[in-house]
JSON list of C-alpha atoms in Angstrom, two decimals:
[
{"chain": "A", "resi": 206, "resn": "MET", "atom": "CA", "xyz": [17.27, -75.09, 53.65]},
{"chain": "A", "resi": 207, "resn": "ALA", "atom": "CA", "xyz": [19.08, -73.01, 51.05]},
{"chain": "A", "resi": 208, "resn": "LEU", "atom": "CA", "xyz": [17.03, -71.87, 48.08]},
{"chain": "A", "resi": 209, "resn": "THR", "atom": "CA", "xyz": [17.20, -73.86, 44.86]},
{"chain": "A", "resi": 210, "resn": "ARG", "atom": "CA", "xyz": [18.06, -72.14, 41.57]},
{"chain": "A", "resi": 211, "resn": "GLU", "atom": "CA", "xyz": [14.36, -72.10, 40.72]},
{"chain": "A", "resi": 212, "resn": "GLN", "atom": "CA", "xyz": [13.42, -70.53, 44.07]},
{"chain": "A", "resi": 213, "resn": "LEU", "atom": "CA", "xyz": [16.09, -67.87, 43.60]},
{"chain": "A", "resi": 214, "resn": "ALA", "atom": "CA", "xyz": [14.51, -67.01, 40.25]},
{"chain": "A", "resi": 215, "resn": "GLN", "atom": "CA", "xyz": [11.03, -66.95, 41.81]},
{"chain": "A", "resi": 216, "resn": "ARG", "atom": "CA", "xyz": [12.14, -64.52, 44.53]},
{"chain": "A", "resi": 217, "resn": "VAL", "atom": "CA", "xyz": [13.81, -62.22, 42.00]},
{"chain": "A", "resi": 218, "resn": "ALA", "atom": "CA", "xyz": [10.69, -62.33, 39.83]},
{"chain": "A", "resi": 219, "resn": "ARG", "atom": "CA", "xyz": [8.74, -60.67, 42.66]},
{"chain": "A", "resi": 220, "resn": "GLU", "atom": "CA", "xyz": [10.77, -57.52, 42.03]},
{"chain": "A", "resi": 221, "resn": "LEU", "atom": "CA", "xyz": [9.34, -57.20, 38.51]},
{"chain": "A", "resi": 222, "resn": "GLN", "atom": "CA", "xyz": [6.82, -54.45, 37.91]},
{"chain": "A", "resi": 223, "resn": "ASP", "atom": "CA", "xyz": [4.27, -53.97, 35.17]},
{"chain": "A", "resi": 224, "resn": "GLY", "atom": "CA", "xyz": [5.78, -52.31, 32.10]},
{"chain": "A", "resi": 225, "resn": "TYR", "atom": "CA", "xyz": [9.40, -53.01, 33.03]},
{"chain": "A", "resi": 226, "resn": "TYR", "atom": "CA", "xyz": [12.10, -53.62, 30.43]},
{"chain": "A", "resi": 227, "resn": "VAL", "atom": "CA", "xyz": [14.36, -56.22, 32.04]},
{"chain": "A", "resi": 228, "resn": "ASN", "atom": "CA", "xyz": [17.75, -57.66, 31.12]},
{"chain": "A", "resi": 229, "resn": "LEU", "atom": "CA", "xyz": [18.44, -61.16, 32.41]},
{"chain": "A", "resi": 230, "resn": "GLY", "atom": "CA", "xyz": [22.07, -62.20, 32.73]},
{"chain": "A", "resi": 231, "resn": "ILE", "atom": "CA", "xyz": [23.52, -65.64, 32.05]},
{"chain": "A", "resi": 232, "resn": "GLY", "atom": "CA", "xyz": [22.83, -68.43, 34.55]},
{"chain": "A", "resi": 233, "resn": "ILE", "atom": "CA", "xyz": [20.20, -68.25, 37.28]},
{"chain": "A", "resi": 234, "resn": "PRO", "atom": "CA", "xyz": [18.85, -64.87, 36.06]},
{"chain": "A", "resi": 235, "resn": "THR", "atom": "CA", "xyz": [17.62, -66.46, 32.83]},
{"chain": "A", "resi": 236, "resn": "LEU", "atom": "CA", "xyz": [15.25, -68.64, 34.89]},
{"chain": "A", "resi": 237, "resn": "VAL", "atom": "CA", "xyz": [13.33, -65.52, 35.93]},
{"chain": "A", "resi": 238, "resn": "ALA", "atom": "CA", "xyz": [11.60, -65.67, 32.53]},
{"chain": "A", "resi": 239, "resn": "ASN", "atom": "CA", "xyz": [9.69, -68.72, 33.77]},
{"chain": "A", "resi": 240, "resn": "TYR", "atom": "CA", "xyz": [8.27, -66.94, 36.84]},
{"chain": "A", "resi": 241, "resn": "VAL", "atom": "CA", "xyz": [6.90, -63.59, 35.68]},
{"chain": "A", "resi": 242, "resn": "PRO", "atom": "CA", "xyz": [3.97, -62.91, 38.06]},
{"chain": "A", "resi": 243, "resn": "GLU", "atom": "CA", "xyz": [0.47, -63.15, 36.63]},
{"chain": "A", "resi": 244, "resn": "GLY", "atom": "CA", "xyz": [-1.25, -59.88, 35.86]},
{"chain": "A", "resi": 245, "resn": "ILE", "atom": "CA", "xyz": [1.82, -57.94, 34.79]},
{"chain": "A", "resi": 246, "resn": "GLU", "atom": "CA", "xyz": [3.57, -57.50, 31.47]},
{"chain": "A", "resi": 247, "resn": "VAL", "atom": "CA", "xyz": [7.34, -57.12, 31.18]},
{"chain": "A", "resi": 248, "resn": "MET", "atom": "CA", "xyz": [9.64, -57.14, 28.19]},
{"chain": "A", "resi": 249, "resn": "LEU", "atom": "CA", "xyz": [12.70, -59.31, 28.77]},
{"chain": "A", "resi": 250, "resn": "GLN", "atom": "CA", "xyz": [15.81, -58.26, 26.89]},
{"chain": "A", "resi": 251, "resn": "SER", "atom": "CA", "xyz": [18.77, -60.37, 25.86]},
{"chain": "A", "resi": 252, "resn": "GLU", "atom": "CA", "xyz": [21.94, -58.47, 24.97]},
{"chain": "A", "resi": 253, "resn": "ASN", "atom": "CA", "xyz": [22.48, -60.46, 21.75]},
{"chain": "A", "resi": 254, "resn": "GLY", "atom": "CA", "xyz": [19.50, -58.62, 20.24]},
{"chain": "A", "resi": 255, "resn": "LEU", "atom": "CA", "xyz": [16.14, -59.94, 21.44]},
{"chain": "A", "resi": 256, "resn": "LEU", "atom": "CA", "xyz": [13.52, -57.85, 23.21]},
{"chain": "A", "resi": 257, "resn": "GLY", "atom": "CA", "xyz": [10.53, -59.87, 24.37]},
{"chain": "A", "resi": 258, "resn": "MET", "atom": "CA", "xyz": [11.84, -63.23, 25.59]},
{"chain": "A", "resi": 259, "resn": "GLY", "atom": "CA", "xyz": [9.26, -65.72, 26.74]},
{"chain": "A", "resi": 260, "resn": "PRO", "atom": "CA", "xyz": [9.66, -68.81, 28.92]},
{"chain": "A", "resi": 261, "resn": "PHE", "atom": "CA", "xyz": [12.09, -71.56, 27.96]},
{"chain": "A", "resi": 262, "resn": "PRO", "atom": "CA", "xyz": [10.64, -73.68, 25.13]},
{"chain": "A", "resi": 263, "resn": "THR", "atom": "CA", "xyz": [9.11, -77.12, 25.40]},
{"chain": "A", "resi": 264, "resn": "GLU", "atom": "CA", "xyz": [10.53, -79.86, 23.17]},
{"chain": "A", "resi": 265, "resn": "ASP", "atom": "CA", "xyz": [8.10, -79.08, 20.34]},
{"chain": "A", "resi": 266, "resn": "GLU", "atom": "CA", "xyz": [8.78, -75.31, 20.55]},
{"chain": "A", "resi": 267, "resn": "ILE", "atom": "CA", "xyz": [12.58, -75.41, 20.25]},
{"chain": "A", "resi": 268, "resn": "ASP", "atom": "CA", "xyz": [14.01, -73.24, 17.48]},
{"chain": "A", "resi": 269, "resn": "ALA", "atom": "CA", "xyz": [17.81, -73.54, 17.31]},
{"chain": "A", "resi": 270, "resn": "ASP", "atom": "CA", "xyz": [18.07, -70.04, 15.83]},
{"chain": "A", "resi": 271, "resn": "MET", "atom": "CA", "xyz": [16.23, -68.40, 18.76]},
{"chain": "A", "resi": 272, "resn": "ILE", "atom": "CA", "xyz": [18.79, -68.09, 21.56]},
{"chain": "A", "resi": 273, "resn": "ASN", "atom": "CA", "xyz": [19.61, -65.82, 24.48]},
{"chain": "A", "resi": 274, "resn": "ALA", "atom": "CA", "xyz": [23.02, -64.37, 25.39]},
{"chain": "A", "resi": 275, "resn": "GLY", "atom": "CA", "xyz": [23.96, -67.65, 27.08]},
{"chain": "A", "resi": 276, "resn": "LYS", "atom": "CA", "xyz": [23.22, -69.58, 23.86]},
{"chain": "A", "resi": 277, "resn": "GLN", "atom": "CA", "xyz": [20.17, -71.26, 25.42]},
{"chain": "A", "resi": 278, "resn": "THR", "atom": "CA", "xyz": [17.13, -71.72, 23.22]},
{"chain": "A", "resi": 279, "resn": "VAL", "atom": "CA", "xyz": [14.28, -69.40, 24.19]},
{"chain": "A", "resi": 280, "resn": "THR", "atom": "CA", "xyz": [10.83, -68.39, 22.99]},
{"chain": "A", "resi": 281, "resn": "ALA", "atom": "CA", "xyz": [9.63, -65.00, 21.82]},
{"chain": "A", "resi": 282, "resn": "ALA", "atom": "CA", "xyz": [6.71, -63.32, 23.56]},
{"chain": "A", "resi": 283, "resn": "LYS", "atom": "CA", "xyz": [3.92, -61.50, 21.75]},
{"chain": "A", "resi": 284, "resn": "GLY", "atom": "CA", "xyz": [5.28, -58.19, 20.46]},
{"chain": "A", "resi": 285, "resn": "ALA", "atom": "CA", "xyz": [8.92, -59.32, 20.54]},
{"chain": "A", "resi": 286, "resn": "SER", "atom": "CA", "xyz": [11.51, -57.74, 18.26]},
{"chain": "A", "resi": 287, "resn": "ILE", "atom": "CA", "xyz": [14.88, -58.93, 17.01]},
{"chain": "A", "resi": 288, "resn": "PHE", "atom": "CA", "xyz": [17.73, -56.57, 16.18]},
{"chain": "A", "resi": 289, "resn": "SER", "atom": "CA", "xyz": [21.52, -56.30, 16.09]},
{"chain": "A", "resi": 290, "resn": "SER", "atom": "CA", "xyz": [23.67, -56.56, 19.19]},
{"chain": "A", "resi": 291, "resn": "ALA", "atom": "CA", "xyz": [24.84, -52.98, 18.47]},
{"chain": "A", "resi": 292, "resn": "GLU", "atom": "CA", "xyz": [21.28, -51.73, 18.86]},
{"chain": "A", "resi": 293, "resn": "SER", "atom": "CA", "xyz": [20.86, -53.91, 21.94]},
{"chain": "A", "resi": 294, "resn": "PHE", "atom": "CA", "xyz": [23.88, -52.33, 23.61]},
{"chain": "A", "resi": 295, "resn": "ALA", "atom": "CA", "xyz": [22.64, -48.86, 22.63]},
{"chain": "A", "resi": 296, "resn": "MET", "atom": "CA", "xyz": [19.49, -49.69, 24.58]},
{"chain": "A", "resi": 297, "resn": "ILE", "atom": "CA", "xyz": [21.56, -50.80, 27.58]},
{"chain": "A", "resi": 298, "resn": "ARG", "atom": "CA", "xyz": [24.06, -47.92, 27.48]},
{"chain": "A", "resi": 299, "resn": "GLY", "atom": "CA", "xyz": [21.29, -45.40, 26.94]},
{"chain": "A", "resi": 300, "resn": "GLY", "atom": "CA", "xyz": [19.66, -46.30, 30.26]},
{"chain": "A", "resi": 301, "resn": "HIS", "atom": "CA", "xyz": [16.52, -47.77, 28.69]},
{"chain": "A", "resi": 302, "resn": "VAL", "atom": "CA", "xyz": [16.52, -50.94, 30.83]},
{"chain": "A", "resi": 303, "resn": "ASP", "atom": "CA", "xyz": [14.42, -50.65, 34.02]},
{"chain": "A", "resi": 304, "resn": "LEU", "atom": "CA", "xyz": [15.91, -53.65, 35.81]},
{"chain": "A", "resi": 305, "resn": "THR", "atom": "CA", "xyz": [19.01, -55.78, 35.34]},
{"chain": "A", "resi": 306, "resn": "VAL", "atom": "CA", "xyz": [19.45, -59.20, 36.98]},
{"chain": "A", "resi": 307, "resn": "LEU", "atom": "CA", "xyz": [23.02, -60.48, 37.19]},
{"chain": "A", "resi": 308, "resn": "GLY", "atom": "CA", "xyz": [25.03, -63.24, 38.76]},
{"chain": "A", "resi": 309, "resn": "ALA", "atom": "CA", "xyz": [28.23, -62.43, 40.66]},
{"chain": "A", "resi": 310, "resn": "PHE", "atom": "CA", "xyz": [31.33, -63.90, 42.28]},
{"chain": "A", "resi": 311, "resn": "GLU", "atom": "CA", "xyz": [31.42, -61.22, 45.01]},
{"chain": "A", "resi": 312, "resn": "VAL", "atom": "CA", "xyz": [29.52, -58.17, 46.25]},
{"chain": "A", "resi": 313, "resn": "ASP", "atom": "CA", "xyz": [30.67, -55.80, 48.98]},
{"chain": "A", "resi": 314, "resn": "VAL", "atom": "CA", "xyz": [29.15, -53.28, 51.41]},
{"chain": "A", "resi": 315, "resn": "SER", "atom": "CA", "xyz": [29.97, -50.39, 49.07]},
{"chain": "A", "resi": 316, "resn": "GLY", "atom": "CA", "xyz": [27.77, -51.88, 46.35]},
{"chain": "A", "resi": 317, "resn": "ASN", "atom": "CA", "xyz": [30.75, -53.01, 44.28]},
{"chain": "A", "resi": 318, "resn": "ILE", "atom": "CA", "xyz": [30.36, -56.14, 42.15]},
{"chain": "A", "resi": 319, "resn": "ALA", "atom": "CA", "xyz": [32.94, -58.60, 40.82]},
{"chain": "A", "resi": 320, "resn": "SER", "atom": "CA", "xyz": [31.39, -60.88, 38.22]},
{"chain": "A", "resi": 321, "resn": "TRP", "atom": "CA", "xyz": [33.49, -61.20, 35.09]},
{"chain": "A", "resi": 322, "resn": "MET", "atom": "CA", "xyz": [36.78, -62.93, 35.87]},
{"chain": "A", "resi": 323, "resn": "ILE", "atom": "CA", "xyz": [38.89, -64.86, 38.35]},
{"chain": "A", "resi": 324, "resn": "PRO", "atom": "CA", "xyz": [42.60, -64.15, 37.78]},
{"chain": "A", "resi": 325, "resn": "GLY", "atom": "CA", "xyz": [44.44, -67.20, 36.47]},
{"chain": "A", "resi": 326, "resn": "LYS", "atom": "CA", "xyz": [41.32, -68.87, 35.10]},
{"chain": "A", "resi": 327, "resn": "LEU", "atom": "CA", "xyz": [40.43, -68.99, 31.42]},
{"chain": "A", "resi": 328, "resn": "ILE", "atom": "CA", "xyz": [37.59, -66.65, 30.45]},
{"chain": "A", "resi": 329, "resn": "LYS", "atom": "CA", "xyz": [35.79, -66.04, 27.16]},
{"chain": "A", "resi": 330, "resn": "GLY", "atom": "CA", "xyz": [35.43, -62.32, 27.80]},
{"chain": "A", "resi": 331, "resn": "MET", "atom": "CA", "xyz": [33.50, -59.90, 29.92]},
{"chain": "A", "resi": 332, "resn": "GLY", "atom": "CA", "xyz": [30.38, -60.00, 27.76]},
{"chain": "A", "resi": 333, "resn": "GLY", "atom": "CA", "xyz": [27.97, -57.16, 28.49]},
{"chain": "A", "resi": 334, "resn": "ALA", "atom": "CA", "xyz": [28.44, -57.15, 32.26]},
{"chain": "A", "resi": 335, "resn": "MET", "atom": "CA", "xyz": [30.22, -53.79, 32.51]},
{"chain": "A", "resi": 336, "resn": "ASP", "atom": "CA", "xyz": [27.73, -52.09, 30.19]},
{"chain": "A", "resi": 337, "resn": "LEU", "atom": "CA", "xyz": [24.82, -53.50, 32.17]},
{"chain": "A", "resi": 338, "resn": "VAL", "atom": "CA", "xyz": [25.99, -52.27, 35.57]},
{"chain": "A", "resi": 339, "resn": "ALA", "atom": "CA", "xyz": [26.94, -48.87, 34.14]},
{"chain": "A", "resi": 340, "resn": "GLY", "atom": "CA", "xyz": [23.68, -48.37, 32.25]},
{"chain": "A", "resi": 341, "resn": "ALA", "atom": "CA", "xyz": [21.12, -49.49, 34.83]},
{"chain": "A", "resi": 342, "resn": "ASP", "atom": "CA", "xyz": [20.08, -47.83, 38.09]},
{"chain": "A", "resi": 343, "resn": "ASN", "atom": "CA", "xyz": [18.08, -50.82, 39.32]},
{"chain": "A", "resi": 344, "resn": "ILE", "atom": "CA", "xyz": [20.21, -53.98, 39.57]},
{"chain": "A", "resi": 345, "resn": "ILE", "atom": "CA", "xyz": [19.57, -57.22, 41.43]},
{"chain": "A", "resi": 346, "resn": "VAL", "atom": "CA", "xyz": [22.41, -59.66, 42.00]},
{"chain": "A", "resi": 347, "resn": "THR", "atom": "CA", "xyz": [21.60, -63.31, 42.52]},
{"chain": "A", "resi": 348, "resn": "MET", "atom": "CA", "xyz": [24.22, -65.77, 43.75]},
{"chain": "A", "resi": 349, "resn": "THR", "atom": "CA", "xyz": [25.15, -68.26, 46.44]},
{"chain": "A", "resi": 350, "resn": "HIS", "atom": "CA", "xyz": [25.87, -66.66, 49.80]},
{"chain": "A", "resi": 351, "resn": "ALA", "atom": "CA", "xyz": [29.16, -68.51, 50.19]},
{"chain": "A", "resi": 352, "resn": "SER", "atom": "CA", "xyz": [31.59, -70.47, 48.04]},
{"chain": "A", "resi": 353, "resn": "LYS", "atom": "CA", "xyz": [31.66, -74.27, 47.99]},
{"chain": "A", "resi": 354, "resn": "HIS", "atom": "CA", "xyz": [34.47, -73.96, 50.55]},
{"chain": "A", "resi": 355, "resn": "GLY", "atom": "CA", "xyz": [32.22, -72.00, 52.93]},
{"chain": "A", "resi": 356, "resn": "GLU", "atom": "CA", "xyz": [33.85, -68.62, 52.28]},
{"chain": "A", "resi": 357, "resn": "SER", "atom": "CA", "xyz": [31.56, -65.60, 52.26]},
{"chain": "A", "resi": 358, "resn": "LYS", "atom": "CA", "xyz": [30.83, -63.86, 48.97]},
{"chain": "A", "resi": 359, "resn": "LEU", "atom": "CA", "xyz": [29.26, -60.82, 50.70]},
{"chain": "A", "resi": 360, "resn": "LEU", "atom": "CA", "xyz": [32.38, -58.93, 51.65]},
{"chain": "A", "resi": 361, "resn": "THR", "atom": "CA", "xyz": [33.74, -55.80, 53.28]},
{"chain": "A", "resi": 362, "resn": "LYS", "atom": "CA", "xyz": [35.69, -55.23, 50.07]},
{"chain": "A", "resi": 363, "resn": "CYS", "atom": "CA", "xyz": [35.71, -57.25, 46.86]},
{"chain": "A", "resi": 364, "resn": "SER", "atom": "CA", "xyz": [38.95, -59.13, 46.26]},
{"chain": "A", "resi": 365, "resn": "LEU", "atom": "CA", "xyz": [38.40, -59.86, 42.56]},
{"chain": "A", "resi": 366, "resn": "PRO", "atom": "CA", "xyz": [38.58, -57.39, 39.63]},
{"chain": "A", "resi": 367, "resn": "LEU", "atom": "CA", "xyz": [35.48, -55.19, 39.70]},
{"chain": "A", "resi": 368, "resn": "THR", "atom": "CA", "xyz": [32.75, -55.21, 37.09]},
{"chain": "A", "resi": 369, "resn": "GLY", "atom": "CA", "xyz": [31.24, -52.04, 38.52]},
{"chain": "A", "resi": 370, "resn": "ALA", "atom": "CA", "xyz": [31.63, -49.74, 41.54]},
{"chain": "A", "resi": 371, "resn": "GLY", "atom": "CA", "xyz": [28.90, -48.55, 43.87]},
{"chain": "A", "resi": 372, "resn": "CYS", "atom": "CA", "xyz": [26.10, -49.84, 41.66]},
{"chain": "A", "resi": 373, "resn": "ILE", "atom": "CA", "xyz": [24.48, -52.71, 43.58]},
{"chain": "A", "resi": 374, "resn": "LYS", "atom": "CA", "xyz": [21.61, -52.13, 46.02]},
{"chain": "A", "resi": 375, "resn": "LYS", "atom": "CA", "xyz": [19.87, -55.53, 46.16]},
{"chain": "A", "resi": 376, "resn": "VAL", "atom": "CA", "xyz": [21.17, -59.09, 46.50]},
{"chain": "A", "resi": 377, "resn": "VAL", "atom": "CA", "xyz": [19.19, -62.34, 46.55]},
{"chain": "A", "resi": 378, "resn": "THR", "atom": "CA", "xyz": [21.30, -65.26, 47.72]},
{"chain": "A", "resi": 379, "resn": "ASP", "atom": "CA", "xyz": [20.38, -68.86, 48.43]},
{"chain": "A", "resi": 380, "resn": "LEU", "atom": "CA", "xyz": [20.10, -67.85, 52.11]},
{"chain": "A", "resi": 381, "resn": "ALA", "atom": "CA", "xyz": [18.67, -64.34, 52.17]},
{"chain": "A", "resi": 382, "resn": "TYR", "atom": "CA", "xyz": [17.38, -61.17, 50.54]},
{"chain": "A", "resi": 383, "resn": "ILE", "atom": "CA", "xyz": [19.71, -58.29, 51.42]},
{"chain": "A", "resi": 384, "resn": "GLU", "atom": "CA", "xyz": [19.77, -54.60, 50.56]},
{"chain": "A", "resi": 385, "resn": "ILE", "atom": "CA", "xyz": [22.91, -52.43, 50.49]},
{"chain": "A", "resi": 386, "resn": "ALA", "atom": "CA", "xyz": [22.97, -48.90, 51.89]},
{"chain": "A", "resi": 387, "resn": "ASP", "atom": "CA", "xyz": [25.28, -46.72, 54.00]},
{"chain": "A", "resi": 388, "resn": "ASN", "atom": "CA", "xyz": [28.18, -49.15, 53.49]},
{"chain": "A", "resi": 389, "resn": "LYS", "atom": "CA", "xyz": [26.30, -51.95, 55.18]},
{"chain": "A", "resi": 390, "resn": "PHE", "atom": "CA", "xyz": [24.29, -55.04, 54.29]},
{"chain": "A", "resi": 391, "resn": "TRP", "atom": "CA", "xyz": [20.70, -54.90, 55.57]},
{"chain": "A", "resi": 392, "resn": "LEU", "atom": "CA", "xyz": [19.03, -58.26, 56.12]},
{"chain": "A", "resi": 393, "resn": "LYS", "atom": "CA", "xyz": [15.42, -58.15, 54.90]},
{"chain": "A", "resi": 394, "resn": "GLU", "atom": "CA", "xyz": [14.33, -61.78, 54.44]},
{"chain": "A", "resi": 395, "resn": "ARG", "atom": "CA", "xyz": [15.74, -65.24, 55.03]},
{"chain": "A", "resi": 396, "resn": "ALA", "atom": "CA", "xyz": [15.23, -68.49, 53.15]},
{"chain": "A", "resi": 397, "resn": "PRO", "atom": "CA", "xyz": [12.77, -70.94, 54.73]},
{"chain": "A", "resi": 398, "resn": "GLY", "atom": "CA", "xyz": [14.47, -72.88, 57.52]},
{"chain": "A", "resi": 399, "resn": "VAL", "atom": "CA", "xyz": [17.66, -70.81, 57.41]},
{"chain": "A", "resi": 400, "resn": "SER", "atom": "CA", "xyz": [18.60, -69.22, 60.74]},
{"chain": "A", "resi": 401, "resn": "VAL", "atom": "CA", "xyz": [19.70, -65.64, 61.19]},
{"chain": "A", "resi": 402, "resn": "GLU", "atom": "CA", "xyz": [22.82, -67.01, 62.90]},
{"chain": "A", "resi": 403, "resn": "ASP", "atom": "CA", "xyz": [23.80, -68.94, 59.77]},
{"chain": "A", "resi": 404, "resn": "ILE", "atom": "CA", "xyz": [23.43, -65.80, 57.65]},
{"chain": "A", "resi": 405, "resn": "ILE", "atom": "CA", "xyz": [25.52, -63.76, 60.09]},
{"chain": "A", "resi": 406, "resn": "ARG", "atom": "CA", "xyz": [28.23, -66.44, 60.13]},
{"chain": "A", "resi": 407, "resn": "LEU", "atom": "CA", "xyz": [28.48, -66.49, 56.33]},
{"chain": "A", "resi": 408, "resn": "THR", "atom": "CA", "xyz": [28.42, -62.72, 55.80]},
{"chain": "A", "resi": 409, "resn": "GLU", "atom": "CA", "xyz": [31.85, -61.07, 56.07]},
{"chain": "A", "resi": 410, "resn": "GLY", "atom": "CA", "xyz": [30.71, -57.48, 55.53]},
{"chain": "A", "resi": 411, "resn": "GLU", "atom": "CA", "xyz": [28.86, -55.55, 58.24]},
{"chain": "A", "resi": 412, "resn": "LEU", "atom": "CA", "xyz": [25.31, -56.88, 58.45]},
{"chain": "A", "resi": 413, "resn": "VAL", "atom": "CA", "xyz": [22.41, -55.00, 60.04]},
{"chain": "A", "resi": 414, "resn": "VAL", "atom": "CA", "xyz": [19.88, -57.46, 61.48]},
{"chain": "A", "resi": 415, "resn": "PRO", "atom": "CA", "xyz": [16.41, -56.32, 62.58]},
{"chain": "A", "resi": 416, "resn": "ASP", "atom": "CA", "xyz": [14.59, -57.88, 65.52]},
{"chain": "A", "resi": 417, "resn": "LEU", "atom": "CA", "xyz": [12.32, -59.79, 63.15]},
{"chain": "A", "resi": 418, "resn": "VAL", "atom": "CA", "xyz": [13.53, -61.28, 59.87]},
{"chain": "A", "resi": 419, "resn": "PRO", "atom": "CA", "xyz": [10.62, -62.84, 57.94]},
{"chain": "A", "resi": 420, "resn": "GLU", "atom": "CA", "xyz": [10.99, -66.07, 56.02]},
{"chain": "A", "resi": 421, "resn": "MET", "atom": "CA", "xyz": [10.41, -66.07, 52.27]},
{"chain": "A", "resi": 422, "resn": "THR", "atom": "CA", "xyz": [7.31, -67.94, 51.15]},
{"chain": "A", "resi": 423, "resn": "PHE", "atom": "CA", "xyz": [6.84, -69.82, 47.89]}
]
């Protein structure tokens, strides 16, 4: 069975380390805020100017003025600070974010990422995507392994306009956890009930498969 959005966020959350400053992109990455492992402290950053996001609010906690970059209402953790988007981007561009979690349309074996536009489709803008991939050394992409038409999104070479080049090393899809090195995808884990054969079939780029591929546990 493919991972749900919540399970994707849970798996990504395992990559968090105590003391990290983390930027969560729009979409599935924002759900990571709900699954920060017990016993560690991280500061979650939103590019619109919030450092210290907490979990999504309950009905009685909603404050319409407290939003993330995706305009979702959020909570503020203890010690949070609010500042201008200019200062937020200075933090990103200055390399002060330890981990960035982004969605993507495509990723390829060279670590390239396409995430900001599909030619011919209306877009609002690129947002902070290009700044985030340029300013962070540690980036995790989370996305579906294939399109709704069954076409692979893990490619030999991205076909869409790039957001960043050679910057992606880790990908968590609804089927697998994969690392990128030496112009190859390296299969590290598979979703519960998903076969290695299915992952191979839906991965266009060269995929290195070890003898044993453990299942993720939740």
